[in-house]
CSV table of C-alpha atoms and ligand atoms in Angstrom, one decimal:
chain,number,residue,atom,x,y,z
A,1,MET,CA,1.4,42.3,16.2
A,2,SER,CA,0.1,38.8,15.8
A,3,ALA,CA,1.3,36.8,12.9
A,4,GLU,CA,-0.9,35.2,10.2
A,5,ILE,CA,-0.5,31.5,10.7
A,6,ILE,CA,0.0,30.0,7.3
A,7,ASP,CA,-2.4,27.2,6.7
A,8,GLY,CA,-0.1,24.7,5.0
A,9,PHE,CA,-2.8,22.0,5.4
A,10,GLY,CA,-5.4,24.0,3.5
A,11,ILE,CA,-3.0,25.2,0.8
A,12,ALA,CA,-1.8,21.6,0.3
A,13,LYS,CA,-5.4,20.5,-0.1
A,14,SER,CA,-6.0,23.1,-2.7
A,15,VAL,CA,-2.8,22.0,-4.6
A,16,ARG,CA,-4.0,18.4,-4.4
A,17,GLU,CA,-7.4,19.4,-5.8
A,18,ASP,CA,-5.7,21.2,-8.7
A,19,VAL,CA,-3.6,18.0,-9.4
A,20,ALA,CA,-6.7,15.8,-9.2
A,21,LYS,CA,-8.5,17.9,-11.9
A,22,GLN,CA,-5.4,17.5,-14.2
A,23,VAL,CA,-5.2,13.8,-13.5
A,24,THR,CA,-8.8,13.4,-14.6
A,25,GLU,CA,-8.0,15.1,-17.9
A,26,LEU,CA,-4.9,12.9,-18.3
A,27,LYS,CA,-6.9,9.8,-17.7
A,28,ARG,CA,-9.3,10.8,-20.5
A,29,LYS,CA,-6.2,10.6,-22.8
A,30,GLY,CA,-5.6,7.1,-21.4
A,31,VAL,CA,-2.7,7.8,-19.0
A,32,ALA,CA,-3.0,7.1,-15.2
A,33,PRO,CA,-0.1,8.7,-13.4
A,34,CYS,CA,1.6,6.1,-11.1
A,35,LEU,CA,4.0,6.5,-8.3
A,36,ALA,CA,6.0,3.6,-6.8
A,37,VAL,CA,6.8,4.2,-3.2
A,38,VAL,CA,9.3,1.8,-1.8
A,39,LEU,CA,9.6,1.3,1.9
A,40,VAL,CA,12.2,-1.0,3.5
A,41,GLY,CA,11.7,-2.0,7.1
A,42,GLU,CA,9.4,-0.7,9.8
A,43,ASN,CA,10.8,2.8,10.9
A,44,PRO,CA,7.6,4.3,12.5
A,45,ALA,CA,8.1,7.8,11.0
A,46,SER,CA,8.7,6.3,7.5
A,47,VAL,CA,5.6,4.0,7.8
A,48,SER,CA,3.5,7.1,8.7
A,49,TYR,CA,5.0,9.2,5.8
A,50,VAL,CA,4.4,6.4,3.3
A,51,ARG,CA,0.8,6.1,4.5
A,52,GLY,CA,0.3,9.9,4.0
A,53,LYS,CA,1.7,9.6,0.5
A,54,ALA,CA,-0.6,6.7,-0.4
A,55,LYS,CA,-3.6,8.7,0.9
A,56,ALA,CA,-2.7,11.7,-1.2
A,57,LEU,CA,-2.2,9.6,-4.3
A,58,ASN,CA,-5.6,8.1,-3.9
A,59,GLU,CA,-7.2,11.5,-3.4
A,60,CYS,CA,-5.6,12.8,-6.5
A,61,GLY,CA,-6.8,9.8,-8.5
A,62,MET,CA,-3.3,8.5,-9.2
A,63,ILE,CA,-2.1,4.9,-9.0
A,64,ASP,CA,-0.3,4.1,-5.7
A,65,LYS,CA,2.1,1.3,-6.3
A,66,SER,CA,3.4,0.9,-2.7
A,67,ILE,CA,6.0,-1.7,-2.2
A,68,HIS,CA,6.8,-2.7,1.4
A,69,LEU,CA,10.0,-4.8,1.8
A,70,PRO,CA,11.3,-6.5,4.9
A,71,GLU,CA,14.3,-5.0,6.9
A,72,SER,CA,16.4,-7.9,5.7
A,73,THR,CA,16.2,-6.8,2.0
A,74,THR,CA,19.7,-6.8,0.4
A,75,GLU,CA,21.2,-3.9,-1.4
A,76,GLU,CA,21.3,-6.0,-4.6
A,77,GLY,CA,17.6,-6.9,-4.2
A,78,LEU,CA,16.7,-3.3,-3.8
A,79,LEU,CA,18.8,-2.3,-6.8
A,80,GLN,CA,17.0,-5.0,-8.9
A,81,LEU,CA,13.6,-3.7,-7.9
A,82,VAL,CA,14.6,-0.1,-8.8
A,83,ASP,CA,15.9,-1.4,-12.1
A,84,SER,CA,12.6,-3.1,-12.9
A,85,LEU,CA,10.6,0.0,-11.9
A,86,ASN,CA,12.9,2.1,-14.1
A,87,LYS,CA,11.9,-0.2,-17.0
A,88,ASP,CA,8.2,-0.3,-16.2
A,89,GLU,CA,6.4,2.0,-18.6
A,90,ASN,CA,3.3,2.2,-16.3
A,91,VAL,CA,5.4,3.6,-13.5
A,92,HIS,CA,6.1,7.3,-13.9
A,93,GLY,CA,7.7,8.2,-10.5
A,94,ILE,CA,9.8,6.2,-8.1
A,95,LEU,CA,10.4,7.2,-4.5
A,96,VAL,CA,12.5,5.2,-2.1
A,97,GLN,CA,11.7,6.2,1.4
A,98,LEU,CA,14.7,7.3,3.4
A,99,PRO,CA,16.4,6.4,5.7
A,100,LEU,CA,17.2,2.9,4.5
A,101,PRO,CA,18.5,0.2,6.8
A,102,LYS,CA,22.2,0.6,7.6
A,103,HIS,CA,23.4,-2.3,5.5
A,104,ILE,CA,22.1,-0.5,2.3
A,105,ASN,CA,24.1,2.3,0.7
A,106,GLU,CA,21.6,5.1,0.2
A,107,ASN,CA,23.7,6.8,-2.5
A,108,LYS,CA,23.9,3.7,-4.6
A,109,ILE,CA,20.1,3.4,-4.5
A,110,ILE,CA,19.4,7.0,-5.3
A,111,ASP,CA,21.9,6.9,-8.2
A,112,ALA,CA,20.1,3.9,-9.6
A,113,ILE,CA,16.8,5.8,-10.0
A,114,ALA,CA,16.2,7.0,-13.6
A,115,PRO,CA,16.3,10.8,-13.4
A,116,LYS,CA,13.1,11.1,-15.5
A,117,LYS,CA,11.3,9.1,-12.7
A,118,ASP,CA,13.1,10.8,-9.8
A,119,VAL,CA,10.1,12.8,-8.4
A,120,ASP,CA,11.9,13.4,-5.1
A,121,GLY,CA,14.6,15.3,-7.0
A,122,PHE,CA,17.4,13.6,-5.2
A,123,THR,CA,19.5,12.1,-8.0
A,124,PRO,CA,22.7,13.9,-8.9
A,125,VAL,CA,21.3,14.7,-12.4
A,126,ASN,CA,18.2,16.5,-10.9
A,127,VAL,CA,20.3,18.3,-8.3
A,128,GLY,CA,22.8,19.4,-10.9
A,129,ASN,CA,20.0,20.6,-13.2
A,130,MET,CA,18.4,22.5,-10.3
A,131,LEU,CA,21.7,24.2,-9.5
A,132,ILE,CA,22.1,25.5,-13.0
A,133,GLY,CA,18.4,26.4,-13.4
A,134,ARG,CA,17.5,23.7,-16.0
A,135,ASP,CA,14.3,21.8,-16.2
A,136,CYS,CA,14.2,19.3,-13.3
A,137,TYR,CA,12.0,17.9,-10.5
A,138,LEU,CA,12.4,20.2,-7.6
A,139,PRO,CA,12.9,18.4,-4.2
A,140,CYS,CA,9.4,18.4,-2.6
A,141,THR,CA,10.0,20.2,0.7
A,142,PRO,CA,11.8,23.3,-0.9
A,143,HIS,CA,9.2,23.2,-3.7
A,144,GLY,CA,6.5,23.3,-1.1
A,145,ILE,CA,8.1,26.2,0.7
A,146,ILE,CA,8.3,28.2,-2.5
A,147,GLU,CA,4.6,27.4,-3.2
A,148,LEU,CA,3.6,28.6,0.3
A,149,LEU,CA,5.5,31.9,-0.2
A,150,LYS,CA,3.9,32.4,-3.6
A,151,ARG,CA,0.3,31.6,-2.5
A,152,LYS,CA,0.6,33.9,0.5
A,153,ASN,CA,2.1,36.6,-1.8
A,154,ILE,CA,5.2,36.9,0.4
A,155,GLN,CA,7.8,38.8,-1.5
A,156,THR,CA,11.3,37.4,-1.9
A,157,ASN,CA,12.7,39.9,-4.4
A,158,GLY,CA,15.5,41.8,-2.8
A,159,LYS,CA,14.8,40.3,0.6
A,160,SER,CA,17.2,38.8,3.1
A,161,VAL,CA,16.7,35.1,3.9
A,162,CYS,CA,18.3,33.2,6.6
A,163,VAL,CA,18.2,29.4,6.1
A,164,LEU,CA,19.2,27.3,9.2
A,165,GLY,CA,20.5,23.8,8.1
A,166,ARG,CA,22.4,22.6,5.1
A,167,SER,CA,20.9,19.2,4.4
A,168,ASN,CA,20.7,18.0,0.8
A,169,ILE,CA,16.9,17.7,1.0
A,170,VAL,CA,16.0,21.1,2.5
A,171,GLY,CA,18.7,23.6,3.5
A,172,LYS,CA,20.9,23.5,0.4
A,173,PRO,CA,18.2,23.3,-2.2
A,174,ILE,CA,16.0,26.0,-0.7
A,175,SER,CA,19.0,28.3,-0.5
A,176,ILE,CA,19.8,27.7,-4.1
A,177,LEU,CA,16.3,28.2,-5.3
A,178,LEU,CA,15.6,31.4,-3.5
A,179,SER,CA,18.9,32.8,-4.8
A,180,ARG,CA,17.7,32.3,-8.4
A,181,LYS,CA,17.0,35.5,-10.4
A,182,GLU,CA,13.3,34.6,-10.4
A,183,TYR,CA,13.1,34.8,-6.6
A,184,ASN,CA,16.0,37.2,-6.3
A,185,ALA,CA,16.6,36.9,-2.5
A,186,THR,CA,19.9,37.2,-0.7
A,187,VAL,CA,20.4,34.0,1.2
A,188,THR,CA,22.6,33.2,4.2
A,189,MET,CA,22.8,29.5,5.0
A,190,CYS,CA,23.7,28.8,8.7
A,191,HIS,CA,24.9,25.5,10.3
A,192,THR,CA,26.6,24.4,13.4
A,193,GLY,CA,29.8,26.2,12.3
A,194,THR,CA,28.1,29.6,12.1
A,195,GLN,CA,29.3,32.0,14.7
A,196,ASN,CA,26.5,34.6,14.6
A,197,THR,CA,23.3,32.8,13.7
A,198,ALA,CA,21.2,35.0,16.0
A,199,GLU,CA,22.5,38.2,14.4
A,200,ILE,CA,21.9,36.9,10.9
A,201,CYS,CA,18.4,35.8,11.8
A,202,GLN,CA,17.7,39.2,13.4
A,203,ASN,CA,18.4,40.9,10.0
A,204,ALA,CA,16.4,38.4,7.9
A,205,ASP,CA,13.1,39.2,6.3
A,206,ILE,CA,12.5,35.4,6.0
A,207,ILE,CA,13.8,32.7,8.3
A,208,ILE,CA,13.6,29.1,7.2
A,209,ALA,CA,14.5,26.6,9.9
A,210,ALA,CA,15.4,23.0,8.9
A,211,VAL,CA,17.5,21.9,11.9
A,212,GLY,CA,15.6,19.1,13.8
A,213,ARG,CA,16.0,20.7,17.2
A,214,PRO,CA,13.1,22.3,19.1
A,215,GLY,CA,13.7,25.9,20.3
A,216,THR,CA,16.5,26.6,17.9
A,217,VAL,CA,14.8,29.9,16.8
A,218,THR,CA,13.7,32.1,19.6
A,219,ALA,CA,11.6,35.3,19.5
A,220,ASP,CA,14.6,37.5,20.2
A,221,MET,CA,16.1,36.2,16.9
A,222,VAL,CA,13.2,37.3,14.8
A,223,LYS,CA,12.7,40.8,13.4
A,224,ASP,CA,9.3,42.5,13.7
A,225,GLY,CA,7.2,41.6,10.7
A,226,ALA,CA,9.4,38.8,9.4
A,227,THR,CA,8.2,35.5,7.9
A,228,VAL,CA,9.1,32.3,9.7
A,229,ILE,CA,9.0,29.0,7.9
A,230,ASP,CA,9.4,26.1,10.3
A,231,VAL,CA,10.4,22.9,8.6
A,232,GLY,CA,11.5,21.0,11.7
A,233,VAL,CA,9.5,18.0,12.8
A,234,ASN,CA,10.5,16.9,16.3
A,235,ARG,CA,8.7,14.3,18.6
A,236,ILE,CA,8.7,15.4,22.2
A,237,PRO,CA,7.2,13.3,25.0
A,238,ASP,CA,3.7,14.2,26.0
A,239,THR,CA,1.8,12.0,28.5
A,240,THR,CA,-1.5,13.7,27.6
A,241,LYS,CA,-1.3,12.1,24.1
A,242,LYS,CA,-2.4,8.6,23.3
A,243,ASN,CA,0.9,7.8,21.5
A,244,GLY,CA,3.0,9.5,24.2
A,245,PHE,CA,4.4,12.3,22.1
A,246,ARG,CA,3.5,15.5,20.2
A,247,LEU,CA,5.1,17.1,17.2
A,248,VAL,CA,6.9,20.5,17.4
A,249,GLY,CA,9.0,22.4,15.0
A,250,ASP,CA,12.4,24.1,15.4
A,251,CYS,CA,11.0,27.6,16.3
A,252,ASP,CA,9.3,28.9,19.5
A,253,PHE,CA,6.0,29.2,17.8
A,254,GLU,CA,4.0,30.9,20.7
A,255,ALA,CA,6.5,33.7,21.3
A,256,ILE,CA,7.4,34.2,17.7
A,257,LYS,CA,3.8,34.5,16.5
A,258,GLU,CA,3.6,37.7,18.5
A,259,LYS,CA,6.4,39.3,16.5
A,260,ALA,CA,6.4,37.8,13.0
A,261,ALA,CA,4.0,38.7,10.1
A,262,PHE,CA,3.7,35.1,8.9
A,263,ILE,CA,4.6,31.8,10.5
A,264,THR,CA,4.0,28.2,9.6
A,265,PRO,CA,2.7,25.9,12.4
A,266,VAL,CA,4.0,22.3,13.1
A,267,PRO,CA,2.1,20.2,12.3
A,268,ARG,CA,0.0,21.4,9.4
A,269,GLY,CA,2.5,23.8,7.9
A,270,VAL,CA,5.3,22.7,5.6
A,271,GLY,CA,4.7,18.9,6.1
A,272,PRO,CA,1.5,18.6,4.0
A,273,MET,CA,3.0,20.8,1.3
A,274,THR,CA,5.9,18.3,0.9
A,275,ILE,CA,3.4,15.6,0.0
A,276,ALA,CA,1.3,17.9,-2.2
A,277,MET,CA,4.4,18.8,-4.2
A,278,LEU,CA,5.2,15.1,-4.6
A,279,MET,CA,1.8,14.8,-6.3
A,280,VAL,CA,2.7,17.8,-8.6
A,281,ASN,CA,6.0,16.2,-9.5
A,282,THR,CA,4.4,12.8,-10.2
A,283,LEU,CA,1.8,14.4,-12.5
A,284,ASP,CA,4.6,16.3,-14.2
A,285,ALA,CA,6.6,13.0,-14.6
A,286,ALA,CA,3.6,11.2,-16.2
A,287,ARG,CA,3.1,14.1,-18.7
A,288,LYS,CA,6.8,14.1,-19.6
A,289,GLN,CA,6.7,10.3,-20.2
A,290,ILE,CA,3.7,10.1,-22.4
B,301,NAP,P1,19.5,17.2,8.8
B,301,NAP,O1,20.1,16.3,7.8
B,301,NAP,O2,18.8,16.6,10.0
B,301,NAP,O3,20.6,18.2,9.3
B,301,NAP,C1,20.3,19.3,10.2
B,301,NAP,C2,21.0,20.5,9.8
B,301,NAP,O4,20.8,21.5,10.8
B,301,NAP,C3,22.5,20.3,9.7
B,301,NAP,O5,23.0,21.0,8.5
B,301,NAP,C4,23.1,21.0,10.9
B,301,NAP,O6,24.4,21.6,10.7
B,301,NAP,C5,22.1,22.1,11.1
B,301,NAP,N1,22.0,22.6,12.5
B,301,NAP,C6,22.0,21.9,13.6
B,301,NAP,N2,21.9,22.8,14.7
B,301,NAP,C7,21.9,24.0,14.2
B,301,NAP,C8,21.8,25.3,14.7
B,301,NAP,N3,21.7,25.5,16.0
B,301,NAP,N4,21.8,26.4,13.9
B,301,NAP,C9,21.9,26.2,12.5
B,301,NAP,N5,22.0,25.0,12.0
B,301,NAP,C10,21.9,23.9,12.8
B,301,NAP,O7,18.4,18.2,8.1
B,301,NAP,P2,17.0,17.8,7.4
B,301,NAP,O8,17.0,16.5,6.9
B,301,NAP,O9,16.8,19.0,6.5
B,301,NAP,O10,16.0,17.9,8.6
B,301,NAP,C11,15.8,19.0,9.4
B,301,NAP,C12,14.5,19.0,10.1
B,301,NAP,O11,13.4,19.1,9.1
B,301,NAP,C13,14.1,17.6,10.8
B,301,NAP,O12,13.3,17.9,12.0
B,301,NAP,C14,13.3,16.9,9.8
B,301,NAP,O13,12.4,16.0,10.4
B,301,NAP,C15,12.5,18.0,9.2
B,301,NAP,N6,12.0,17.8,7.8
B,301,NAP,C16,10.7,18.1,7.6
B,301,NAP,C17,10.2,17.9,6.4
B,301,NAP,C18,8.8,18.3,6.1
B,301,NAP,O14,8.2,17.9,5.1
B,301,NAP,N7,8.2,19.1,7.0
B,301,NAP,C19,11.0,17.4,5.3
B,301,NAP,C20,12.4,17.2,5.6
B,301,NAP,C21,12.9,17.4,6.8
B,301,NAP,P3,25.7,20.8,10.4
B,301,NAP,O15,25.6,20.5,8.9
B,301,NAP,O16,26.8,21.7,10.8
B,301,NAP,O17,25.6,19.5,11.2
């Protein structure tokens, strides 16, 4: 059996096109959705993510209010900026790109973002509302995974899901979301303290790997016909590439694709969906704030 490779890039494009149509309609009513993306410092991965977000905003016809601050920006300075963006009626969403420089307390900054503009879904108010199933902005990566599963018609109802990783931005929220009655999956969340990760994976209908280590999920851990969603983005040295590296996920893609029914590639799998769902959340934020 050879797996269907889920075209996250193509699905993300179609999500962005849907958003663009709705933005056109909203603009006719006089509202132009606007996202403020705040980047502090020069972390190369962050610079590249922010560039991707700006490109997607432009494609969707939304206003890109990118703010690039120097590494030396103080915590107080960043808090003041967030405060002014909270008060700016023309800004509907605020995203502060993480990680922040070490001298800035990330929690303080996240806590300062007005929940109604928290399109990343990281503030405690949004996380709490997600947990108890109330209206909220879903964090973009888990939101993107759910959208991929829906668009590929991959059933979650009654299925066993193994999530590897328990981060606040991927592992925990995707576990909570898939456990909701509407998705009805039975989820096991694994981490470095889990004793029998391989066995749990072998029994899973869906594996979601968000670990950040290449080769964490091997073919022998995957049941025939399972779905494998690889969230990991790892840079590994590659002298054949101009930039000296290539991106791989957390799963042994080549071997697993001979066993699984569906698998996401890295790149062009979950990554583009994360940005697409940010566009969806920004549109939603603009609508809610009219
Ligand atoms: P993270 O904060 O980097 O934490 C990694 C998690 O993996 C931790 O919970 C850790 O467990 C767990 N872990 C480590 N080794 C493990 C193993 N062998 N088995 C099971 N769990 C293991 O997580 P993250 O921020 O979610 O990032 C994970 C990966 O996803 C990274 O490569 C990141 O770049 C990528 N990512 C991609 C996107 C995207 O849009 N494609 C978005 C976000 C993140 P402990 O808690 O016990 O340490």
